[in-house]
Coordinates of N, CA and C in Angstrom, one line a residue:
G1 N 0.7 -0.9 0.2 CA -0.1 -0.3 0.3 C 1.1 1.2 -0.3
L2 N 0.0 2.2 0.2 CA 0.7 3.3 0.2 C 1.6 4.0 1.6
R3 N 2.7 4.5 1.5 CA 3.7 4.7 2.7 C 3.6 6.1 2.7
V4 N 2.6 6.1 4.2 CA 3.0 7.7 4.2 C 4.2 8.3 5.5
I5 N 4.6 8.8 4.9 CA 6.3 9.7 5.7 C 5.8 10.3 7.0
R6 N 5.0 11.1 6.5 CA 4.7 12.4 7.3 C 3.0 13.0 7.2
P7 N 2.1 11.8 7.8 CA 0.9 12.5 7.4 C 0.6 14.1 8.0
G8 N -0.6 14.3 6.8 CA -1.1 15.7 6.5 C 0.0 16.6 5.8
T9 N 1.6 16.4 5.0 CA 2.1 16.5 4.4 C 1.8 16.3 2.7
S10 N 2.5 17.9 2.2 CA 2.7 17.0 0.5 C 4.1 17.7 0.5
V11 N 3.8 16.9 -1.2 CA 5.4 18.3 -2.1 C 4.9 18.4 -3.3
E12 N 4.8 19.4 -3.7 CA 4.3 19.8 -5.1 C 5.3 19.7 -5.6
L13 N 5.7 18.8 -7.0 CA 6.5 18.5 -8.5 C 6.6 19.5 -9.1
N14 N 7.9 19.8 -9.4 CA 8.1 20.6 -10.7 C 7.1 20.4 -12.0
R15 N 6.0 20.6 -12.3 CA 5.3 20.3 -13.7 C 6.5 20.1 -14.9
C16 N 7.8 20.9 -14.9 CA 8.5 21.0 -16.3 C 9.3 19.6 -16.0
Y17 N 9.3 18.7 -15.3 CA 10.3 17.5 -14.7 C 9.6 16.0 -14.2
Y18 N 8.2 16.8 -14.1 CA 7.4 15.6 -13.6 C 5.6 15.5 -13.7
N19 N 5.8 14.5 -14.9 CA 4.4 14.9 -16.0 C 4.8 16.0 -16.6
A20 N 5.4 16.3 -17.3 CA 6.0 17.1 -18.4 C 4.4 17.1 -19.7
M21 N 4.2 18.1 -19.7 CA 3.2 18.4 -20.8 C 3.9 18.7 -22.0
I22 N 4.8 19.3 -21.2 CA 5.4 20.3 -23.3 C 4.6 20.8 -23.4
D23 N 3.8 21.6 -23.2 CA 2.7 22.5 -23.5 C 4.0 23.9 -23.0
H24 N 2.6 25.2 -23.5 CA 3.1 26.2 -23.8 C 3.0 26.8 -22.0
P25 N 3.9 27.8 -21.3 CA 3.6 28.0 -20.0 C 2.6 28.7 -20.2
R26 N 2.5 29.4 -20.8 CA 0.4 30.7 -20.8 C -0.5 30.5 -21.3
S27 N -1.6 30.2 -20.3 CA -2.8 29.7 -21.2 C -3.4 30.9 -22.5
N28 N -4.3 30.1 -23.3 CA -4.3 30.5 -24.6 C -6.4 30.7 -24.7
D29 N -6.9 30.5 -23.5 CA -8.2 29.8 -22.8 C -9.0 31.4 -22.8
P30 N -10.4 31.6 -23.1 CA -10.8 32.9 -22.3 C -10.7 32.8 -21.2
G31 N -10.3 34.1 -20.4 CA -10.9 34.4 -18.8 C -9.6 33.6 -18.4
T32 N -8.6 33.3 -18.9 CA -7.6 32.8 -18.5 C -6.4 33.6 -19.2
E33 N -7.0 33.9 -20.2 CA -5.7 33.6 -21.6 C -4.7 35.2 -21.4
G34 N -3.0 34.0 -21.8 CA -2.2 35.2 -20.5 C -1.9 34.7 -19.7
K35 N -2.0 34.0 -18.8 CA -2.2 33.4 -17.7 C -0.7 32.0 -17.4
C36 N -0.5 32.2 -16.2 CA 0.6 30.7 -16.1 C -0.5 29.2 -15.9
R37 N -0.1 29.2 -16.4 CA -0.9 27.8 -16.0 C -1.0 27.4 -14.4
T38 N 0.3 27.6 -13.8 CA 0.5 26.9 -12.6 C -0.1 28.1 -11.8
T39 N -0.8 29.1 -11.4 CA -1.3 30.4 -11.6 C 0.0 31.4 -10.4
E40 N 0.9 31.0 -11.3 CA 2.2 31.7 -10.1 C 1.9 32.9 -11.5
K41 N 2.5 34.1 -11.2 CA 2.7 36.0 -11.6 C 3.7 34.9 -12.8
D42 N 5.3 34.4 -12.5 CA 6.4 34.6 -13.2 C 6.4 32.5 -13.6
C43 N 6.2 32.7 -15.0 CA 6.6 30.9 -15.2 C 7.3 30.2 -15.8
Q44 N 7.8 29.0 -15.3 CA 8.9 28.7 -16.1 C 8.3 27.8 -17.6
D45 N 8.9 28.3 -18.9 CA 8.9 27.8 -19.4 C 9.6 25.9 -19.6
C46 N 8.7 24.7 -19.8 CA 9.0 23.9 -20.2 C 9.2 23.1 -20.9
R47 N 9.1 24.0 -22.2 CA 9.9 23.8 -23.2 C 11.3 23.9 -23.7
D48 N 11.8 24.7 -22.3 CA 13.1 24.8 -22.6 C 14.1 23.8 -21.6
V49 N 13.3 22.9 -21.6 CA 14.3 22.3 -20.0 C 14.8 20.7 -21.2
A50 N 16.2 20.9 -20.6 CA 16.6 19.3 -21.0 C 16.1 18.0 -21.2
F51 N 16.1 17.5 -22.7 CA 15.2 16.0 -22.7 C 15.7 15.3 -22.0
D52 N 17.3 15.2 -21.1 CA 17.5 14.3 -20.0 C 17.4 14.5 -18.7
D53 N 16.9 15.9 -18.7 CA 15.5 16.1 -16.8 C 15.0 15.4 -17.3
I54 N 14.1 15.3 -17.7 CA 12.9 14.9 -17.0 C 12.3 14.0 -17.0
K55 N 11.6 13.6 -15.9 CA 11.8 12.0 -15.5 C 10.8 11.7 -15.5
T56 N 9.8 12.4 -16.1 CA 8.4 10.8 -16.7 C 7.5 12.4 -17.3
T57 N 6.9 11.8 -18.8 CA 6.3 12.7 -19.5 C 4.8 12.2 -19.5
H58 N 3.9 12.6 -20.1 CA 2.4 13.1 -19.9 C 2.5 13.1 -21.8
F59 N 1.7 12.5 -22.6 CA 1.8 12.0 -24.1 C 0.1 13.0 -24.1
T60 N 0.3 14.3 -24.1 CA -1.2 14.7 -24.7 C -1.1 15.9 -25.8
V61 N -0.1 17.0 -25.3 CA 0.6 18.0 -26.3 C 1.5 17.2 -27.3
C62 N 2.4 15.7 -27.3 CA 3.0 15.4 -28.2 C 2.6 14.3 -28.6
T63 N 0.8 14.0 -28.0 CA 0.4 12.7 -28.8 C 1.2 11.3 -28.4
K64 N 0.0 10.2 -28.5 CA 1.0 9.0 -27.8 C 1.8 8.3 -29.0
P65 N 3.3 7.6 -28.2 CA 3.8 7.1 -29.8 C 2.7 6.5 -30.4
W66 N 2.2 6.0 -29.8 CA 1.9 4.0 -30.5 C 1.1 5.2 -31.3
W67 N 0.0 5.7 -32.0 CA -0.5 6.7 -33.0 C 0.0 6.3 -33.8
C68 N 1.3 6.7 -33.5 CA 2.7 6.4 -35.2 C 1.8 8.4 -36.0
F69 N 1.5 9.1 -34.5 CA 1.8 10.4 -35.7 C 2.1 11.1 -35.6
S70 N 3.6 10.6 -37.0 CA 5.0 11.3 -36.8 C 4.8 13.3 -36.9
H71 N 5.3 13.2 -36.3 CA 5.8 15.4 -36.3 C 6.3 15.8 -37.4
Q72 N 7.3 14.7 -37.5 CA 8.2 14.3 -38.8 C 7.5 15.2 -40.2
G73 N 6.4 13.9 -40.5 CA 6.2 14.2 -42.1 C 4.5 14.6 -41.7
N74 N 4.3 15.3 -40.6 CA 3.1 16.2 -40.6 C 3.5 17.4 -40.5
P75 N 3.5 18.8 -41.4 CA 4.2 20.1 -41.6 C 2.5 20.7 -40.3
G76 N 1.0 20.6 -40.7 CA 0.1 20.4 -39.6 C 0.9 21.1 -38.0
R77 N 1.4 19.5 -37.9 CA 1.3 19.0 -36.5 C 2.2 20.0 -35.9
K78 N 3.3 20.3 -37.0 CA 5.0 21.0 -36.9 C 4.4 22.0 -36.2
G79 N 3.3 22.8 -37.4 CA 3.8 24.3 -37.3 C 2.8 24.5 -35.4
Y80 N 2.1 23.7 -34.8 CA 1.3 23.7 -33.7 C 2.4 23.5 -32.9
L81 N 3.2 22.9 -32.9 CA 4.2 22.6 -32.3 C 5.3 23.2 -31.9
G82 N 5.1 24.8 -33.1 CA 6.1 26.0 -33.4 C 7.0 25.6 -34.1
G83 N 7.2 24.6 -35.2 CA 7.9 24.4 -36.4 C 8.6 24.1 -36.1
R84 N 9.8 23.4 -37.0 CA 10.0 22.2 -37.4 C 11.9 22.4 -35.6
D85 N 12.1 23.7 -36.0 CA 12.4 23.9 -34.7 C 12.0 24.9 -33.4
G86 N 10.8 24.5 -33.3 CA 10.2 25.4 -32.3 C 10.5 24.2 -31.3
K87 N 10.3 24.7 -29.9 CA 10.7 24.2 -28.4 C 9.5 22.8 -28.1
S88 N 8.6 23.1 -28.2 CA 7.4 21.7 -28.2 C 7.9 19.8 -28.9
Y89 N 8.3 20.9 -30.4 CA 8.3 20.3 -31.9 C 9.6 19.0 -31.3
R90 N 10.8 19.8 -30.8 CA 11.9 19.0 -29.7 C 12.0 18.1 -29.3
L91 N 11.1 18.8 -27.9 CA 11.2 17.5 -26.8 C 10.3 16.9 -27.2
C92 N 9.2 16.8 -27.8 CA 8.2 15.7 -28.0 C 8.5 14.8 -29.3
M93 N 9.6 15.2 -30.5 CA 10.4 14.1 -31.0 C 11.2 13.4 -30.1
A94 N 12.0 14.1 -29.2 CA 12.7 13.0 -28.0 C 12.0 12.1 -27.3
T95 N 10.3 12.2 -26.9 CA 10.1 11.1 -25.7 C 9.4 10.5 -26.5
H96 N 9.1 10.7 -27.8 CA 8.5 9.9 -28.6 C 10.2 8.5 -29.4
R97 N 11.2 9.2 -29.3 CA 12.3 8.3 -29.7 C 12.2 7.7 -28.0
E98 N 12.9 7.7 -26.6 CA 12.7 7.0 -26.1 C 11.7 6.3 -25.8
W99 N 10.3 6.7 -26.0 CA 9.8 6.1 -25.8 C 9.5 4.6 -26.9
F100 N 10.0 4.2 -28.1 CA 10.1 3.4 -28.8 C 11.8 3.0 -28.3
R101 N 12.4 3.4 -28.1 CA 13.7 2.9 -27.5 C 14.0 2.3 -26.1
V102 N 12.6 1.9 -25.6 CA 12.5 2.1 -23.9 C 11.6 0.4 -24.5
R103 N 11.1 0.6 -25.7 CA 10.3 -0.5 -26.3 C 10.8 -1.4 -26.8
F104 N 12.0 -1.3 -27.6 CA 12.4 -2.4 -28.7 C 14.0 -3.0 -27.2
Q105 N 13.9 -2.5 -26.5 CA 15.7 -2.9 -25.3 C 14.5 -3.6 -24.5
L106 N 12.9 -3.7 -24.1 CA 12.4 -4.8 -23.7 C 12.1 -5.6 -24.6
E107 N 11.4 -5.6 -26.3 CA 11.3 -6.7 -26.4 C 13.2 -7.8 -27.1
E108 N 14.1 -7.0 -27.3 CA 15.4 -7.6 -27.1 C 15.1 -8.6 -25.8
T109 N 15.4 -7.7 -24.4 CA 15.4 -8.8 -23.4 C 14.6 -10.0 -23.2
W110 N 12.9 -9.8 -24.2 CA 12.2 -10.6 -24.3 C 13.0 -11.7 -25.3
A111 N 13.4 -11.2 -26.2 CA 14.0 -12.8 -27.2 C 15.0 -12.9 -27.2
K112 N 16.1 -11.8 -25.9 CA 17.4 -13.3 -25.5 C 16.6 -14.5 -24.5
L113 N 15.9 -13.8 -23.4 CA 15.2 -15.1 -22.7 C 14.8 -15.6 -23.5
M114 N 14.0 -15.2 -24.8 CA 13.3 -16.6 -25.4 C 14.4 -17.4 -26.4
D115 N 15.5 -17.0 -26.7 CA 17.1 -17.1 -27.6 C 15.5 -17.1 -28.7
T116 N 14.7 -15.9 -29.1 CA 14.3 -16.0 -30.7 C 14.8 -14.6 -31.2
P117 N 14.9 -14.2 -31.9 CA 14.7 -12.9 -32.6 C 13.7 -12.2 -32.3
P118 N 14.1 -10.4 -31.8 CA 12.9 -9.8 -31.7 C 11.8 -10.0 -32.5
P119 N 10.7 -10.1 -32.1 CA 9.2 -10.1 -33.7 C 9.1 -9.0 -34.9
G120 N 9.4 -9.2 -35.7 CA 9.4 -8.1 -36.5 C 10.4 -7.1 -36.6
V121 N 11.0 -6.5 -36.0 CA 12.0 -5.9 -36.3 C 14.1 -6.2 -36.0
N122 N 14.3 -5.5 -36.5 CA 15.5 -5.6 -36.3 C 16.9 -4.7 -35.8
S123 N 18.1 -4.7 -35.5 CA 19.1 -3.9 -34.4 C 19.1 -2.8 -36.0
N124 N 18.7 -2.9 -37.1 CA 19.3 -1.9 -38.0 C 18.6 -0.8 -38.4
V125 N 17.3 -0.6 -37.6 CA 16.5 0.0 -37.7 C 16.7 1.3 -36.4
T126 N 17.8 1.0 -35.3 CA 17.4 1.5 -34.1 C 17.9 3.3 -34.7
D127 N 18.2 3.6 -35.4 CA 18.7 5.2 -35.7 C 17.1 5.8 -36.1
N128 N 16.3 5.1 -36.7 CA 14.6 5.3 -36.9 C 14.2 5.8 -35.4
Q129 N 13.6 7.1 -35.5 CA 12.6 8.1 -34.8 C 11.6 6.6 -34.4
N130 N 11.2 5.8 -34.9 CA 10.3 4.8 -34.3 C 10.8 3.5 -34.0
F131 N 12.1 3.0 -34.3 CA 12.8 2.4 -34.2 C 11.5 0.8 -34.9
G132 N 11.2 1.7 -36.1 CA 10.7 -0.1 -36.9 C 9.3 -0.2 -36.9
F133 N 8.1 0.3 -36.0 CA 7.3 -0.5 -35.0 C 5.9 0.8 -35.3
C134 N 6.3 1.7 -37.0 CA 5.2 2.1 -37.3 C 5.6 2.0 -38.5
G135 N 4.4 1.9 -38.9 CA 4.8 1.5 -41.0 C 5.1 3.1 -41.5
P136 N 5.4 2.9 -42.8 CA 5.8 4.0 -43.9 C 4.0 5.2 -43.5
T137 N 3.5 5.6 -43.6 CA 2.6 6.1 -43.6 C 2.5 6.6 -42.1
N138 N 3.0 6.4 -41.0 CA 2.9 6.5 -40.0 C 1.3 7.5 -39.1
R139 N 0.8 6.5 -39.4 CA -0.8 6.4 -38.5 C -0.6 5.2 -38.6
S140 N -1.3 5.0 -37.5 CA -2.0 4.1 -36.5 C -1.8 2.7 -36.6
P141 N -3.2 2.9 -37.8 CA -3.5 1.4 -38.6 C -1.6 0.4 -38.7
N142 N -0.6 1.5 -39.2 CA 0.4 0.6 -39.0 C 0.7 0.8 -38.4
Y143 N 1.2 0.8 -36.6 CA 2.3 0.4 -35.4 C 1.4 -1.0 -35.4
R144 N 3.2 -1.6 -35.1 CA 3.2 -3.2 -34.9 C 2.9 -3.2 -33.2
K145 N 2.1 -3.8 -33.3 CA 1.1 -4.2 -31.7 C 2.4 -5.1 -31.2
M146 N 2.5 -5.1 -29.8 CA 3.7 -5.3 -29.1 C 3.4 -7.4 -28.8
E147 N 4.4 -8.3 -29.0 CA 3.9 -9.6 -29.0 C 4.5 -9.7 -27.2
I148 N 4.1 -10.6 -27.0 CA 4.5 -10.8 -25.6 C 5.3 -11.9 -25.4
P149 N 5.5 -12.1 -25.3 CA 6.6 -13.8 -25.4 C 5.7 -14.8 -24.0
G150 N 4.9 -16.2 -24.7 CA 3.7 -16.5 -23.7 C 4.3 -16.6 -22.6
S151 N 5.7 -17.3 -22.7 CA 6.6 -19.1 -21.8 C 7.4 -17.6 -20.5
A152 N 7.3 -15.9 -20.9 CA 7.6 -15.0 -20.3 C 6.9 -15.1 -19.3
L153 N 5.5 -15.0 -19.8 CA 4.2 -14.4 -18.6 C 4.0 -15.4 -18.3
G154 N 4.2 -17.1 -18.4 CA 4.1 -17.3 -17.6 C 2.7 -19.0 -18.6
F155 N 2.2 -18.4 -19.3 CA 1.1 -18.6 -20.5 C 1.1 -18.4 -21.6
G156 N -0.4 -18.9 -22.7 CA 0.4 -18.6 -24.2 C 0.8 -17.0 -24.8
S157 N 1.0 -16.9 -25.8 CA 1.5 -15.7 -26.8 C 0.0 -14.8 -26.4
S158 N 1.0 -13.5 -25.9 CA -0.3 -12.7 -26.7 C -0.3 -11.2 -27.3
L159 N -1.4 -10.6 -27.6 CA -0.6 -9.0 -27.9 C -1.1 -7.9 -27.2
I160 N -0.8 -6.8 -27.0 CA -1.2 -5.9 -26.3 C -1.9 -4.7 -27.3
E161 N -1.6 -4.1 -26.6 CA -1.9 -2.4 -27.4 C -0.9 -1.6 -27.7
L162 N 0.2 -1.9 -26.2 CA 1.1 -0.5 -26.5 C 2.2 -1.9 -26.7

């Protein structure tokens, strides 16, 4: 269960490093337009944070990696994220690449345990943005679902959405 160290206390984590949304720091919503999303007078622009300093991310502004909605091949999406050299664009591309890298490593580990090659992917694609998990059109129907080796889980083989 949950371990409480000091009852009645809490710690607010910096949104730029924990559950990072990689969004603009100021609201554009009517009524709060131009105000900091954190309700502070001055707010940090989380898009200026170094990728390696981000601890966890939230795939909303950047979209879900498994949707294969490549920012690289979508001019409209690049514009929404501030263009190819935009702050959000840089971090979105980095978070997607990291997500696919971790997935690739997981499947490589399973393959070693099972003494089989990773299904459908080879190490030649590791320089690619999506490690070969998205098809050439970069849309979700072309996403290669994860295959969990059955014996790694103790029962038959299965496919999961992520």
